[in-house]
PDB file of C-alpha atoms in Angstrom:
ATOM      1  CA  MET A 210     -84.445 -74.626 220.424  1.00 63.00           C
ATOM      2  CA  LEU A 211     -84.361 -78.427 220.017  1.00 66.00           C
ATOM      3  CA  VAL A 212     -87.398 -80.624 220.867  1.00 66.00           C
ATOM      4  CA  LYS A 213     -87.105 -84.389 221.332  1.00 66.00           C
ATOM      5  CA  THR A 214     -90.064 -86.722 221.306  1.00 63.00           C
ATOM      6  CA  PRO A 215     -90.174 -89.699 223.687  1.00 60.00           C
ATOM      7  CA  LEU A 216     -91.078 -92.156 220.866  1.00 56.00           C
ATOM      8  CA  LYS A 217     -87.941 -91.447 218.931  1.00 54.00           C
ATOM      9  CA  GLU A 218     -85.826 -91.299 222.059  1.00 53.00           C
ATOM     10  CA  ASN A 219     -86.539 -94.865 223.291  1.00 56.00           C
ATOM     11  CA  LYS A 220     -87.448 -97.539 220.752  1.00 58.00           C
ATOM     12  CA  GLU A 221     -88.417-100.056 223.454  1.00 57.00           C
ATOM     13  CA  ARG A 222     -91.338 -97.901 224.540  1.00 59.00           C
ATOM     14  CA  GLN A 223     -92.838 -97.765 221.086  1.00 62.00           C
ATOM     15  CA  ALA A 224     -96.049 -99.643 220.474  1.00 65.00           C
ATOM     16  CA  LYS A 225     -95.657-102.921 218.646  1.00 67.00           C
ATOM     17  CA  PRO A 226     -97.576-103.463 215.413  1.00 66.00           C
ATOM     18  CA  ASN A 227    -100.841-105.385 215.634  1.00 69.00           C
ATOM     19  CA  LYS A 228    -100.356-108.909 214.271  1.00 72.00           C
ATOM     20  CA  ARG A 229    -103.806-110.157 213.512  1.00 68.00           C
ATOM     21  CA  PRO A 230    -104.446-112.953 211.051  1.00 61.00           C
ATOM     22  CA  SER A 231    -105.645-111.893 207.676  1.00 64.00           C
ATOM     23  CA  ALA A 232    -109.257-112.457 206.684  1.00 61.00           C
ATOM     24  CA  LYS A 233    -108.148-115.305 204.464  1.00 61.00           C
ATOM     25  CA  ASN A 234    -106.580-117.307 207.354  1.00 56.00           C
ATOM     26  CA  ARG A 235    -109.180-116.586 210.054  1.00 56.00           C
ATOM     27  CA  SER A 236    -111.403-119.568 209.259  1.00 54.00           C
ATOM     28  CA  ARG A 237    -108.551-122.048 209.280  1.00 53.00           C
ATOM     29  CA  ARG A 238    -107.415-123.753 212.424  1.00 52.00           C
ATOM     30  CA  PRO A 239    -103.713-124.161 213.211  1.00 54.00           C
ATOM     31  CA  GLY A 240    -103.844-127.894 212.498  1.00 51.00           C
ATOM     32  CA  GLY A 241    -105.485-127.683 209.093  1.00 50.00           C
ATOM     33  CA  THR A 242    -108.999-127.199 207.765  1.00 52.00           C
ATOM     34  CA  ARG A 243    -112.019-129.145 208.826  1.00 50.00           C
ATOM     35  CA  GLY A 244    -114.165-130.790 206.270  1.00 50.00           C
ATOM     36  CA  SER A 245    -117.599-132.286 206.694  1.00 53.00           C
ATOM     37  CA  GLY A 246    -117.906-134.944 209.366  1.00 55.00           C
ATOM     38  CA  GLY A 247    -115.232-133.507 211.652  1.00 55.00           C
ATOM     39  CA  VAL A 248    -112.293-135.043 209.763  1.00 57.00           C
ATOM     40  CA  VAL A 249    -109.089-133.036 209.856  1.00 56.00           C
ATOM     41  CA  TYR A 250    -107.312-132.655 206.516  1.00 58.00           C
ATOM     42  CA  GLY A 251    -103.832-131.342 206.121  1.00 59.00           C
ATOM     43  CA  LYS A 252    -101.352-131.168 208.968  1.00 56.00           C
ATOM     44  CA  LYS A 253    -102.066-133.181 212.080  1.00 55.00           C
ATOM     45  CA  ARG A 254    -101.846-131.522 215.448  1.00 55.00           C
ATOM     46  CA  LYS A 255     -98.617-132.801 216.902  1.00 55.00           C
ATOM     47  CA  LYS A 256     -98.951-131.014 220.221  1.00 56.00           C
ATOM     48  CA  GLU A 257    -102.369-132.460 221.033  1.00 53.00           C
ATOM     49  CA  GLU A 258    -101.389-135.949 219.939  1.00 51.00           C
ATOM     50  CA  ALA A 259     -98.307-135.838 222.125  1.00 50.00           C
ATOM     51  CA  LYS A 260    -100.435-134.900 225.114  1.00 61.00           C
ATOM     52  CA  LEU A 261    -103.022-137.608 224.542  1.00 65.00           C
ATOM     53  CA  SER A 262    -100.771-140.537 223.643  1.00 70.00           C
ATOM     54  CA  LEU A 263     -99.054-142.647 226.279  1.00 72.00           C
ATOM     55  CA  PRO A 264     -95.380-143.498 225.998  1.00 77.00           C
ATOM     56  CA  SER A 265     -94.974-146.750 224.145  1.00 85.00           C
ATOM     57  CA  VAL A 266     -93.519-149.571 226.216  1.00 85.00           C
ATOM     58  CA  ALA A 267     -92.623-152.932 224.769  1.00 89.00           C
ATOM     59  CA  ALA A 268     -94.759-155.805 225.982  1.00 91.00           C
ATOM     60  CA  TRP A 269     -91.785-157.835 227.179  1.00 93.00           C
ATOM     61  CA  LYS A 270     -90.616-154.916 229.329  1.00 93.00           C
ATOM     62  CA  LEU A 271     -94.043-154.701 230.919  1.00 93.00           C
ATOM     63  CA  ILE A 272     -94.091-158.451 231.605  1.00 96.00           C
ATOM     64  CA  VAL A 273     -90.568-158.428 233.070  1.00 96.00           C
ATOM     65  CA  GLY A 274     -91.477-155.426 235.229  1.00 96.00           C
ATOM     66  CA  ALA A 275     -94.603-157.180 236.518  1.00 97.00           C
ATOM     67  CA  ILE A 276     -92.606-160.329 237.332  1.00 98.00           C
ATOM     68  CA  ILE A 277     -89.958-158.322 239.188  1.00 98.00           C
ATOM     69  CA  ILE A 278     -92.595-156.421 241.186  1.00 98.00           C
ATOM     70  CA  GLY A 279     -94.305-159.725 242.006  1.00 97.00           C
ATOM     71  CA  MET A 280     -91.045-161.263 243.202  1.00 98.00           C
ATOM     72  CA  LEU A 281     -90.333-158.224 245.372  1.00 98.00           C
ATOM     73  CA  GLY A 282     -93.831-158.530 246.838  1.00 97.00           C
ATOM     74  CA  VAL A 283     -93.272-162.203 247.674  1.00 98.00           C
ATOM     75  CA  LEU A 284     -89.936-161.366 249.313  1.00 98.00           C
ATOM     76  CA  TYR A 285     -91.618-158.636 251.365  1.00 98.00           C
ATOM     77  CA  LEU A 286     -94.383-160.979 252.523  1.00 98.00           C
ATOM     78  CA  ASN A 287     -91.809-163.638 253.500  1.00 98.00           C
ATOM     79  CA  HIS A 288     -89.950-160.992 255.486  1.00 98.00           C
ATOM     80  CA  VAL A 289     -93.144-159.955 257.277  1.00 97.00           C
ATOM     81  CA  PHE A 290     -94.028-163.546 258.201  1.00 98.00           C
ATOM     82  CA  ALA A 291     -90.454-164.263 259.379  1.00 97.00           C
ATOM     83  CA  THR A 292     -90.541-161.118 261.525  1.00 98.00           C
ATOM     84  CA  GLN A 293     -93.851-162.156 263.083  1.00 98.00           C
ATOM     85  CA  GLN A 294     -92.453-165.620 263.846  1.00 97.00           C
ATOM     86  CA  LEU A 295     -89.371-164.088 265.476  1.00 98.00           C
ATOM     87  CA  LEU A 296     -91.582-161.806 267.547  1.00 98.00           C
ATOM     88  CA  ALA A 297     -93.596-164.796 268.780  1.00 97.00           C
ATOM     89  CA  GLU A 298     -90.371-166.614 269.745  1.00 98.00           C
ATOM     90  CA  VAL A 299     -89.060-163.548 271.570  1.00 98.00           C
ATOM     91  CA  GLN A 300     -92.319-163.213 273.501  1.00 98.00           C
ATOM     92  CA  GLN A 301     -92.219-166.906 274.435  1.00 98.00           C
ATOM     93  CA  LEU A 302     -88.611-166.606 275.663  1.00 98.00           C
ATOM     94  CA  GLU A 303     -89.514-163.477 277.606  1.00 98.00           C
ATOM     95  CA  ASN A 304     -92.383-165.335 279.323  1.00 98.00           C
ATOM     96  CA  GLU A 305     -90.031-168.203 280.216  1.00 98.00           C
ATOM     97  CA  TYR A 306     -87.509-165.708 281.607  1.00 98.00           C
ATOM     98  CA  GLN A 307     -90.182-164.029 283.752  1.00 98.00           C
ATOM     99  CA  LYS A 308     -91.298-167.430 285.053  1.00 98.00           C
ATOM    100  CA  ALA A 309     -87.709-168.404 285.926  1.00 98.00           C
ATOM    101  CA  LYS A 310     -87.178-165.008 287.589  1.00 97.00           C
ATOM    102  CA  ARG A 311     -90.295-165.444 289.779  1.00 98.00           C
ATOM    103  CA  GLN A 312     -89.182-168.959 290.716  1.00 98.00           C
ATOM    104  CA  HIS A 313     -85.712-167.662 291.623  1.00 97.00           C
ATOM    105  CA  GLU A 314     -87.247-164.943 293.805  1.00 97.00           C
ATOM    106  CA  ASP A 315     -89.375-167.558 295.583  1.00 96.00           C
ATOM    107  CA  TYR A 316     -86.292-169.724 296.248  1.00 96.00           C
ATOM    108  CA  ARG A 317     -84.365-166.657 297.404  1.00 95.00           C
ATOM    109  CA  LEU A 318     -87.152-165.768 299.855  1.00 93.00           C
ATOM    110  CA  THR A 319     -87.184-169.340 301.203  1.00 92.00           C
ATOM    111  CA  TYR A 320     -83.381-169.266 301.591  1.00 92.00           C
ATOM    112  CA  ASP A 321     -83.461-165.898 303.340  1.00 90.00           C
ATOM    113  CA  ARG A 322     -86.042-167.258 305.777  1.00 87.00           C
ATOM    114  CA  MET A 323     -83.866-170.300 306.460  1.00 86.00           C
ATOM    115  CA  ILE A 324     -80.789-168.271 307.332  1.00 86.00           C
ATOM    116  CA  GLY A 325     -82.631-165.390 308.977  1.00 86.00           C
ATOM    117  CA  PRO A 326     -82.191-164.534 312.695  1.00 84.00           C
ATOM    118  CA  LYS A 327     -85.563-165.969 313.703  1.00 84.00           C
ATOM    119  CA  GLU A 328     -84.707-169.406 312.304  1.00 84.00           C
ATOM    120  CA  ILE A 329     -81.253-169.336 313.852  1.00 84.00           C
ATOM    121  CA  TYR A 330     -82.660-168.419 317.290  1.00 85.00           C
ATOM    122  CA  GLU A 331     -85.235-171.219 317.044  1.00 87.00           C
ATOM    123  CA  LYS A 332     -82.586-173.794 316.076  1.00 87.00           C
ATOM    124  CA  ALA A 333     -80.310-172.626 318.875  1.00 88.00           C
ATOM    125  CA  LYS A 334     -83.141-172.878 321.401  1.00 88.00           C
ATOM    126  CA  ASP A 335     -83.956-176.419 320.167  1.00 91.00           C
ATOM    127  CA  GLN A 336     -80.329-177.457 320.660  1.00 91.00           C
ATOM    128  CA  GLY A 337     -80.265-176.156 324.270  1.00 90.00           C
ATOM    129  CA  PHE A 338     -78.559-172.795 323.927  1.00 89.00           C
ATOM    130  CA  ILE A 339     -79.654-170.055 326.315  1.00 84.00           C
ATOM    131  CA  ASN A 340     -80.618-166.634 325.040  1.00 80.00           C
ATOM    132  CA  GLY A 341     -78.290-164.041 326.493  1.00 75.00           C
ATOM    133  CA  GLY A 342     -80.728-161.216 325.980  1.00 73.00           C
ATOM    134  CA  PRO A 343     -80.022-157.938 324.349  1.00 72.00           C
ATOM    135  CA  ALA A 344     -76.439-156.814 324.247  1.00 70.00           C
ATOM    136  CA  ASP A 345     -76.836-153.428 325.832  1.00 71.00           C
ATOM    137  CA  LYS A 346     -73.954-153.662 328.350  1.00 71.00           C
ATOM    138  CA  ILE A 347     -71.517-150.806 328.147  1.00 74.00           C
ATOM    139  CA  ILE A 348     -67.955-151.701 327.329  1.00 75.00           C
ATOM    140  CA  THR A 349     -65.414-149.281 328.682  1.00 78.00           C
ATOM    141  CA  VAL A 350     -62.014-148.950 327.144  1.00 83.00           C
ATOM    142  CA  GLY A 351     -59.296-147.289 329.121  1.00 78.00           C
ATOM    143  CA  GLY A 352     -58.524-146.976 332.809  1.00 64.00           C
ATOM    144  CA  GLU A 353     -61.322-144.879 334.099  1.00 58.00           C
TER     145      GLU A 353
END
């Protein structure tokens, strides 16, 4: 009879060895040892310094960037003021158009009154024409 143990059968299931620091290295920090006064001696902590420091940018790049942003801001403001001026002109032209449209409608109404049937009948009566009355006579077509 053959007996197999699960630890020897699968190496991935085996427990990993405990990796604790030795007693000698427990008091030290990863970045070096601390002396009196909080000064770090030995290696500097590169990871913490990288997190705390800002990316270095040349001064001339910063100045050029500020000038470009300022120029873009001025262009934007000029665009806004030009758009507002155009809007005011459009509104003024629209008001003039509405005024001309109302005036045209008034003239059209006056014209329609002048050529309307009432005016024509009054002019005909003034000139001596006789009103024939309503035209309700029946006109027959054919021989009946």
